[in-house]
mmCIF file of C-alpha atoms and ligand atoms in Angstrom:
data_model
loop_
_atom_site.group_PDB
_atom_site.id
_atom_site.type_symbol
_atom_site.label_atom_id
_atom_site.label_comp_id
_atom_site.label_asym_id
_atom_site.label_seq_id
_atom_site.Cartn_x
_atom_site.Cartn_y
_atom_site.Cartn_z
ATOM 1 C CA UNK A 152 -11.691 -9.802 13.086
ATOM 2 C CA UNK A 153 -8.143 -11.208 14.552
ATOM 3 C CA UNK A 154 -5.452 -11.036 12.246
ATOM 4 C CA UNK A 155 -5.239 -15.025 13.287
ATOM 5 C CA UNK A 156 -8.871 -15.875 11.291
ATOM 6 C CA UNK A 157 -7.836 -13.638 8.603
ATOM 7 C CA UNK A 158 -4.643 -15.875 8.194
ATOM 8 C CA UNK A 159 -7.187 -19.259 8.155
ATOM 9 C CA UNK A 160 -9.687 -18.086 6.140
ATOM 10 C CA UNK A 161 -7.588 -16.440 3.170
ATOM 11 C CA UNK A 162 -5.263 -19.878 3.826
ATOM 12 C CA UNK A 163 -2.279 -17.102 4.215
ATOM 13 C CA UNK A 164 1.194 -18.160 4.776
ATOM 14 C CA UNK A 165 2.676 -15.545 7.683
ATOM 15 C CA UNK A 166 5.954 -13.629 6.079
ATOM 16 C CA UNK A 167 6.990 -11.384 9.294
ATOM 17 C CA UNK A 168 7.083 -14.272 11.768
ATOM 18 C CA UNK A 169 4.368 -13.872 14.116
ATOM 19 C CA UNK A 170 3.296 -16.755 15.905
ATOM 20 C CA UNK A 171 -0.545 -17.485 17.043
ATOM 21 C CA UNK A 172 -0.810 -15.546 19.933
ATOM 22 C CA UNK A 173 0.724 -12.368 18.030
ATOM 23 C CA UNK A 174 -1.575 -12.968 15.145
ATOM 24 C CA UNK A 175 -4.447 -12.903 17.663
ATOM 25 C CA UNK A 176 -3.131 -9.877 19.036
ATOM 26 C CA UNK A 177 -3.854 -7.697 15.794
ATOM 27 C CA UNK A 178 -7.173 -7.008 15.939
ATOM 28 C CA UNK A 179 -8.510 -5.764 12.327
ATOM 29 C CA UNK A 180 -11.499 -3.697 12.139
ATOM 30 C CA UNK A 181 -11.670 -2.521 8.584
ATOM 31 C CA UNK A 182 -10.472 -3.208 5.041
ATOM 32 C CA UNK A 183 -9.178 -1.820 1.772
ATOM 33 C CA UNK A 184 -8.404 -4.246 -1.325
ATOM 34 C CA UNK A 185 -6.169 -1.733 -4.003
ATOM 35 C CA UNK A 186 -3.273 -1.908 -5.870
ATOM 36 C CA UNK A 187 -3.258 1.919 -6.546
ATOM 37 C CA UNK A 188 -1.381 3.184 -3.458
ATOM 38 C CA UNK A 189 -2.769 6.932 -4.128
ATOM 39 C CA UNK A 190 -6.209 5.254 -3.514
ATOM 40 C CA UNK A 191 -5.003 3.788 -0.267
ATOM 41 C CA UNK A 192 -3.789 6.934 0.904
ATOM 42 C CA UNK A 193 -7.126 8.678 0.480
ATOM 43 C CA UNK A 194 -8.399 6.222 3.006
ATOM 44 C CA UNK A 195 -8.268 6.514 6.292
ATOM 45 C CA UNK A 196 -9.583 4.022 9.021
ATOM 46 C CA UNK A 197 -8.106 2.749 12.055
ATOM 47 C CA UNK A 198 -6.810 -1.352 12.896
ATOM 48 C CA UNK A 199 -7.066 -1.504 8.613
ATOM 49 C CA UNK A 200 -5.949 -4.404 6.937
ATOM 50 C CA UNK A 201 -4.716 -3.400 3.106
ATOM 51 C CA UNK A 202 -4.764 -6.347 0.879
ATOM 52 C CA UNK A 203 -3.185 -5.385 -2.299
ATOM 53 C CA UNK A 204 -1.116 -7.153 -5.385
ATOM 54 C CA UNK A 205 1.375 -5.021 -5.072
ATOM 55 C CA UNK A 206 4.386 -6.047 -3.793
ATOM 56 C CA UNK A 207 6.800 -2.830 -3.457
ATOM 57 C CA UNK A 208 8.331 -0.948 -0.922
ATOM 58 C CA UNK A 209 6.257 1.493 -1.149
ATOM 59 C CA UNK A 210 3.102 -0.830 -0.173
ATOM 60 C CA UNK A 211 4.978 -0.828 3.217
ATOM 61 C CA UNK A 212 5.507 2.922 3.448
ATOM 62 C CA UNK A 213 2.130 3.664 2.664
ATOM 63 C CA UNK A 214 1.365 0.922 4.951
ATOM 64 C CA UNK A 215 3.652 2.703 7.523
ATOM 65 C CA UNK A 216 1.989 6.208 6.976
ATOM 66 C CA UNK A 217 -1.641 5.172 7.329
ATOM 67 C CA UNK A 218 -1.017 3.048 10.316
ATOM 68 C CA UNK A 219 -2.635 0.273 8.932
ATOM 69 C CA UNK A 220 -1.551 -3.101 10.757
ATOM 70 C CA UNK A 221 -0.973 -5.620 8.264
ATOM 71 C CA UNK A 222 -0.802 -6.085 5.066
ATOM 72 C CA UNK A 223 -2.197 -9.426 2.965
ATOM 73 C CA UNK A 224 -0.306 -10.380 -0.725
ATOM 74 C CA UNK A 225 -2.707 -12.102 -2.867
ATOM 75 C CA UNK A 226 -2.890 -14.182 -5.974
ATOM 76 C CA UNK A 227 0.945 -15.929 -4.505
ATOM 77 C CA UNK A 228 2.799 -13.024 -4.763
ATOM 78 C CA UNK A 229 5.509 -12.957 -2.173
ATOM 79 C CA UNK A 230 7.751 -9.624 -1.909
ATOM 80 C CA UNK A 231 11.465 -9.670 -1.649
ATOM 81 C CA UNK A 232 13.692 -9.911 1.258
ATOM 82 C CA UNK A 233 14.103 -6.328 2.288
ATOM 83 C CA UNK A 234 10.366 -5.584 1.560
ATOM 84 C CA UNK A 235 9.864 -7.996 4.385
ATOM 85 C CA UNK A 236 12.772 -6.367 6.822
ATOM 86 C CA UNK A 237 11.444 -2.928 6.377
ATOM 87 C CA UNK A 238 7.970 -4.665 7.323
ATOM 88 C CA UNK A 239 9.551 -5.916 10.307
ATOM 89 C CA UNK A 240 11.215 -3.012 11.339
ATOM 90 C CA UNK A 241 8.167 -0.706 10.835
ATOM 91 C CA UNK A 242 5.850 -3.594 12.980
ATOM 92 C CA UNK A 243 3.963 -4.210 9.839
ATOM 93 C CA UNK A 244 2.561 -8.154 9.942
ATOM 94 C CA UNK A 245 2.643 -9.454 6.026
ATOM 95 C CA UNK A 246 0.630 -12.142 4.968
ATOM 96 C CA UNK A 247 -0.099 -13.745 1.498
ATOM 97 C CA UNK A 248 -2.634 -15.884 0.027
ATOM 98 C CA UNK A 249 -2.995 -17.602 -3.355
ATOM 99 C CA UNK A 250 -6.069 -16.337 -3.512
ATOM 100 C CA UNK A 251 -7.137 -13.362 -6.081
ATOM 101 C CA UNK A 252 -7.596 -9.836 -4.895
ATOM 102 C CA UNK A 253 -11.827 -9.951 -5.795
ATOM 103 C CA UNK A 254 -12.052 -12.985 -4.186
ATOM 104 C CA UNK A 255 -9.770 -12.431 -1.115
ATOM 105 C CA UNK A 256 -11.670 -9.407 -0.424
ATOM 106 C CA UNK A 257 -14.907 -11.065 -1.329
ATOM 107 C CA UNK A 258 -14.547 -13.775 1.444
ATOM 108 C CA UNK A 259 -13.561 -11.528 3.590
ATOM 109 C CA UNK A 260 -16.602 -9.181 3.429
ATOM 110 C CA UNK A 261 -18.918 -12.088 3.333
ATOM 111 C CA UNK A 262 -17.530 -13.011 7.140
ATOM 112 C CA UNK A 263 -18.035 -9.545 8.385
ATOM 113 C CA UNK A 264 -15.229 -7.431 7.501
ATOM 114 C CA UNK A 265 -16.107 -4.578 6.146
ATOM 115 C CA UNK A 266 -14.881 -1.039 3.791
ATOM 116 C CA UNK A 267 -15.236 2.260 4.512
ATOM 117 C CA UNK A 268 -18.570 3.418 3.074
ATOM 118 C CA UNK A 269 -17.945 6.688 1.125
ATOM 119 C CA UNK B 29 13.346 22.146 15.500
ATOM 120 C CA UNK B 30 13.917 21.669 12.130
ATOM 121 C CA UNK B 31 14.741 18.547 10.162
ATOM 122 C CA UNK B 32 16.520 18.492 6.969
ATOM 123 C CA UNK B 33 16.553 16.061 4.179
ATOM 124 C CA UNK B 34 17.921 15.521 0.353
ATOM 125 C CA UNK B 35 15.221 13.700 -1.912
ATOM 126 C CA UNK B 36 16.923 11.295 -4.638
ATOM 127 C CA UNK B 37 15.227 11.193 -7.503
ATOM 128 C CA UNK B 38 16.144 7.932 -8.696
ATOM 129 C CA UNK B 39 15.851 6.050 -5.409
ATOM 130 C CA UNK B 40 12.503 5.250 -5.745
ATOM 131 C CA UNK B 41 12.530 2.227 -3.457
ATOM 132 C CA UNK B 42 13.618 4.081 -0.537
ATOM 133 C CA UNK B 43 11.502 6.909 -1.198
ATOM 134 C CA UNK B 44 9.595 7.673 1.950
ATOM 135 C CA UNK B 45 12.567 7.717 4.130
ATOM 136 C CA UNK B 46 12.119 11.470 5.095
ATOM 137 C CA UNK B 47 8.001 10.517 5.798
ATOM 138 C CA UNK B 48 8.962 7.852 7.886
ATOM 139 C CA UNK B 49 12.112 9.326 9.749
ATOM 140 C CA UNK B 50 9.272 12.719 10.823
ATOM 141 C CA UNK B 51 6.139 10.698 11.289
ATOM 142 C CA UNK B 52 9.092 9.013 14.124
ATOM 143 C CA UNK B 53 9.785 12.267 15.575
ATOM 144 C CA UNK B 54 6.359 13.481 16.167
ATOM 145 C CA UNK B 55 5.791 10.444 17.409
ATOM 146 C CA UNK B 56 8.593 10.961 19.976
ATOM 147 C CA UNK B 57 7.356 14.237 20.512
ATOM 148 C CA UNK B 58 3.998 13.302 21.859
ATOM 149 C CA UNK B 59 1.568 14.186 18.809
ATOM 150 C CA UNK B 60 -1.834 13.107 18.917
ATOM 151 C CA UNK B 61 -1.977 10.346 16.689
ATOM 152 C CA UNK B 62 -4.308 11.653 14.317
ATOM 153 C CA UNK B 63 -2.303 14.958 13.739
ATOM 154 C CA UNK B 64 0.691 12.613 12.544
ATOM 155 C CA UNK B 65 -0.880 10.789 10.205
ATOM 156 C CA UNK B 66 -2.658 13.481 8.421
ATOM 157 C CA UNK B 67 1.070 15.191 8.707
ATOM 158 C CA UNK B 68 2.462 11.597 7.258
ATOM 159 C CA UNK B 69 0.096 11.118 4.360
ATOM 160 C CA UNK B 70 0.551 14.870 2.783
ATOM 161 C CA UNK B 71 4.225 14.874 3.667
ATOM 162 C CA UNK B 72 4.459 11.690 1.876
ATOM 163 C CA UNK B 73 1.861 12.117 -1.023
ATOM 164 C CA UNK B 74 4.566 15.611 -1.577
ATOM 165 C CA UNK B 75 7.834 13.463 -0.920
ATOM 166 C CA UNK B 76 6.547 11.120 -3.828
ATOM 167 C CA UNK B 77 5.579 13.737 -5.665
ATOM 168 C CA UNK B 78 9.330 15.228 -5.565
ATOM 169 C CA UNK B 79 11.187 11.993 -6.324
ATOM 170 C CA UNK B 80 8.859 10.640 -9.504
ATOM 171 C CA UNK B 81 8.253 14.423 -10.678
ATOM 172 C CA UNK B 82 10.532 16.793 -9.807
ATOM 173 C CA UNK B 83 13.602 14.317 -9.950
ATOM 174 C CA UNK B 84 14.558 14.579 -6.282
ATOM 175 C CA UNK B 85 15.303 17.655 -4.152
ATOM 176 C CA UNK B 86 15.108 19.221 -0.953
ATOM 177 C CA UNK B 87 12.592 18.866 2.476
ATOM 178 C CA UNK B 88 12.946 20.845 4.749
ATOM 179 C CA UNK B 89 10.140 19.556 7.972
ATOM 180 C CA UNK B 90 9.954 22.457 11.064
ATOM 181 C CA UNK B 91 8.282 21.908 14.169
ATOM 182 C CA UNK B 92 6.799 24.867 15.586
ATOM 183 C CA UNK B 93 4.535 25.039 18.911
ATOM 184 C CA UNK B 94 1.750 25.647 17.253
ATOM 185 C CA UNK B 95 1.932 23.793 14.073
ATOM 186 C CA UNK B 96 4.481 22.293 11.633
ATOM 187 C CA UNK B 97 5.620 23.675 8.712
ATOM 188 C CA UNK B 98 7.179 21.082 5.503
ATOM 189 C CA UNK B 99 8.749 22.410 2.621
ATOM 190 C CA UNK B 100 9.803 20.301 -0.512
ATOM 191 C CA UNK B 101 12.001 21.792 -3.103
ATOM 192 C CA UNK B 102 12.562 20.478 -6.698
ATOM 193 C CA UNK B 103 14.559 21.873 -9.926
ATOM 194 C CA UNK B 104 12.404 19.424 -12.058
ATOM 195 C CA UNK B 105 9.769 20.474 -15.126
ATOM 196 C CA UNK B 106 7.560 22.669 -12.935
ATOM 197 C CA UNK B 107 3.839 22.638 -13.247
ATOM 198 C CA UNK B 108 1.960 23.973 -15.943
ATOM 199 C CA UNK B 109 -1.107 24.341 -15.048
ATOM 200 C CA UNK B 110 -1.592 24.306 -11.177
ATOM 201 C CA UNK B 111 -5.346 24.436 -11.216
ATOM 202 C CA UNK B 112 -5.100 21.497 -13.770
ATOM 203 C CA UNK B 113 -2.543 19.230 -11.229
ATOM 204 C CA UNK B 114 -5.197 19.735 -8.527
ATOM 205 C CA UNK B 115 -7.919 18.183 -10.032
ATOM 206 C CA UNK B 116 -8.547 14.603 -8.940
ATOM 207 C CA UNK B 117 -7.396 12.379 -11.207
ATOM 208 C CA UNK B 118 -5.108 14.344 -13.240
ATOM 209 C CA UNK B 119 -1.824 13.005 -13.744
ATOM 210 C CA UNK B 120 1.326 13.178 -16.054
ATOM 211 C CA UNK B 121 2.595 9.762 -14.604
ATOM 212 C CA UNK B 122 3.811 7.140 -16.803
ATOM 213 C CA UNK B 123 3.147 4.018 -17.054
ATOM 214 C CA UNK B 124 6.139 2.784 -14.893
ATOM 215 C CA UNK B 125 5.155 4.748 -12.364
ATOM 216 C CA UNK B 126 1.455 3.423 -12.376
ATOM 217 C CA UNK B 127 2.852 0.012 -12.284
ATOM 218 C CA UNK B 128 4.606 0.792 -8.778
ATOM 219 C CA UNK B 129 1.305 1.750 -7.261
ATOM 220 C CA UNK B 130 0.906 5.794 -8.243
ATOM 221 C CA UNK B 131 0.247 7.997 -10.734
ATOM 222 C CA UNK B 132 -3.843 8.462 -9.964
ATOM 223 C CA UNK B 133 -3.937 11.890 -10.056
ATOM 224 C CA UNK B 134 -5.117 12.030 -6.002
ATOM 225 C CA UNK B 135 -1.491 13.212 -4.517
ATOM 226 C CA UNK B 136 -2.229 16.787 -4.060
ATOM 227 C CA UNK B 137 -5.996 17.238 -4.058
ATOM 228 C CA UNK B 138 -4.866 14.735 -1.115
ATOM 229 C CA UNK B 139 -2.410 16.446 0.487
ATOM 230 C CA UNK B 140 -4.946 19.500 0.331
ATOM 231 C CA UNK B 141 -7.549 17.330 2.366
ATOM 232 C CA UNK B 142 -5.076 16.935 5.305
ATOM 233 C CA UNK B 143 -3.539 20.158 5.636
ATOM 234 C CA UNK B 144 -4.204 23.402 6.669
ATOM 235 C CA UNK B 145 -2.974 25.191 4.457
ATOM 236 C CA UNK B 146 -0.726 24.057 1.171
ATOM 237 C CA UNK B 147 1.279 26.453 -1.033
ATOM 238 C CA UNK B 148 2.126 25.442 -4.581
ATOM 239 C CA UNK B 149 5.196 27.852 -6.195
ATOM 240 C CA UNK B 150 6.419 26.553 -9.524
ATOM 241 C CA UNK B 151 7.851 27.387 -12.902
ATOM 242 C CA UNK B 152 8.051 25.950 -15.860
ATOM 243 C CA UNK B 153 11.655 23.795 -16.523
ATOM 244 C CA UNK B 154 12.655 25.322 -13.211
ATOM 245 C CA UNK B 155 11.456 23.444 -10.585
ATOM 246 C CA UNK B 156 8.390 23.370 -7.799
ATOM 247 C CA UNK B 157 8.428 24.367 -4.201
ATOM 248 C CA UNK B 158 5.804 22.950 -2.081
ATOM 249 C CA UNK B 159 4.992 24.058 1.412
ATOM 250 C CA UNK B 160 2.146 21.851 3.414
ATOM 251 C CA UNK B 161 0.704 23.329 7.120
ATOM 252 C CA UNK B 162 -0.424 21.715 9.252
ATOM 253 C CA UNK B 163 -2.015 23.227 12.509
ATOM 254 C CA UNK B 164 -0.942 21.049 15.995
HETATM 255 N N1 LIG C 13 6.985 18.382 -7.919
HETATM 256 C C1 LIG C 13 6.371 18.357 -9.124
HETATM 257 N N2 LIG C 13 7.033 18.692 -10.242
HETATM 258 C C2 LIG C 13 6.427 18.654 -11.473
HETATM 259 N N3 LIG C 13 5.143 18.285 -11.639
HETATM 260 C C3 LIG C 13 4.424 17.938 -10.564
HETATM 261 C C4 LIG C 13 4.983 17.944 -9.240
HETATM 262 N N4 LIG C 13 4.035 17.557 -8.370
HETATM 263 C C5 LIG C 13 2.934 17.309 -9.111
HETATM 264 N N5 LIG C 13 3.154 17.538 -10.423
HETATM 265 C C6 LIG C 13 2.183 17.419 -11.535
HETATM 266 O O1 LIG C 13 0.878 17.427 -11.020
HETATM 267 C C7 LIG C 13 0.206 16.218 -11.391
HETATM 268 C C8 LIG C 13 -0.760 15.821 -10.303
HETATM 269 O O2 LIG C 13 -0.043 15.468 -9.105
HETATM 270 P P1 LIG C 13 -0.737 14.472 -8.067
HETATM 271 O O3 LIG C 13 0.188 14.241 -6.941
HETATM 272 O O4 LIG C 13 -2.094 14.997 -7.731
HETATM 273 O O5 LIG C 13 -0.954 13.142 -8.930
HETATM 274 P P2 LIG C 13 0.137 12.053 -9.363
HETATM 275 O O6 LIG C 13 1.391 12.252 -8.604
HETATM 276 O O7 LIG C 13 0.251 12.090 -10.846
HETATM 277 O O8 LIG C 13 -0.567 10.700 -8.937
HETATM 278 P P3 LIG C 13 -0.748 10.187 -7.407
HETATM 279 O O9 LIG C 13 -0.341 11.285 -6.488
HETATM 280 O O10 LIG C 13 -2.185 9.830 -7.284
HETATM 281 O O11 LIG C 13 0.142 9.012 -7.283
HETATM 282 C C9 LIG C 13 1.301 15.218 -11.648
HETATM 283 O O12 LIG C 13 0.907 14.158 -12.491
HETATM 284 C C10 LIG C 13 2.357 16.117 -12.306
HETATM 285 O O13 LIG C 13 2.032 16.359 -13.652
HETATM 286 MG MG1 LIG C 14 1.357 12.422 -6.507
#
């Protein structure tokens, strides 16, 4: 799923700056909805999209060290300023929705984007 | 080549730093992809461990031809019971630390999962020395 009908389905505002055709560049094959970074880091999937309340440095890092592409805020939350420059610099996209985590992830699924299994 | 860094142990918003500096030079390097992040999930999982545990310290990251070799190195509280801290889901982490995201007991029996080989040396109110291998 692009990274562009992620953005229009969650109704996420883009924090990193992409425009359309870099949105539809980030092609997202999997997905992990946590706020417990330790969890994150126990899984591992390629093109992963993290969504996660959490709004840290670390949620880049760990972000950064799983190579997962972007990264969607829910439920409004919007990270500080050099949250979003370290996403930048790492070539992290950010997004965030209003939207809850359950439900974020629950829309999501329902379209076709899927967990890991086990 | 070795790479050297100092831990701060009250930094905890930069923490990753040394993580993100070596999963760079492996990447310069050539590494398969999947050899650096298994190398850049245990390294961090231990760097993490060393700033909200051990209070900051030492890493010490070498690359060798045939594998790399990552030492962290802590004068915090030790471990007490090392079987205990392996166990999924054990944890000492408070609750400030759960609020930034960690503290679910999976660091280690994680950092086992994605190394070859991981060495635990500690004592008690002296500190922990933690040395992850990982085969290139
Ligand atoms: N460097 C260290 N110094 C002192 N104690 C440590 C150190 N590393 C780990 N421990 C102890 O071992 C326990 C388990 O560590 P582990 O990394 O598995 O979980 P955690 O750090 O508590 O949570 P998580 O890694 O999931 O965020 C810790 O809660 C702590 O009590
Ligand atoms: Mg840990």
């Amino acid at each position: 799923m692009l990274l562009s009908d992620i953005r229009n389905i969650l109704d996420a505002k883009v924090l990193t700056g992409e425009d359309e055709a870099a949105l539809s560049a980030i092609d997202i094959h999997m997905a992990c909805g946590c706020d417990l970074m330790s969890d994150v880091l126990a899984f591992v999937k390629d093109q992963a999209l993290l969504l996660s309340g959490l709004i840290n440095q670390q949620v880049i890092r760990t972000a950064e060290m799983m190579d997962i592409r972007a990264v969607c805020f829910v439920r409004g939350k919007v990270p500080a300023d050099d949250v979003i420059e370290l996403a930048k610099d790492r070539g992290i996209a950010l997004i965030a929705t209003e939207m809850p985590l359950y439900n974020a992830c629950g829309i999501l699924y329902d379209k076709g984007l899927r967990g890991k299994d086990k | 080549m070795i790479k050297h860094y100092e831990i701060s142990g009250t930094d905890f918003a930069n923490g990753g730093e040394a993580s993100s500096d070596f999963k760079t030079v492996l990447k310069k390097l050539g590494v398969p992809m999947d050899v650096i992040r298994k190398v850049s999930i245990a390294m961090y999982e231990a760097e993490i461990n060393t700033i909200i545990h051990g209070h900051g310290g030492t890493c010490d990251a070498e690359i060798m031809p045939d594998r790399v070799v990552i030492t962290f190195k802590d004068s915090g509280p030790g471990i007490k019971d090392i079987d205990l801290a392996m166990q999924e889901g054990y944890s000492t982490a408070t609750d400030q630390i759960r609020e930034l995201g960690f503290g679910a007991g999976m660091g280690l029996p994680n950092i086992k999962k994605y190394t070859d080989d991981m060495q635990i040396e500690t004592s008690e109110g002296k500190g922990t020395t933690v040395i992850l291998t990982i085969k290139l």
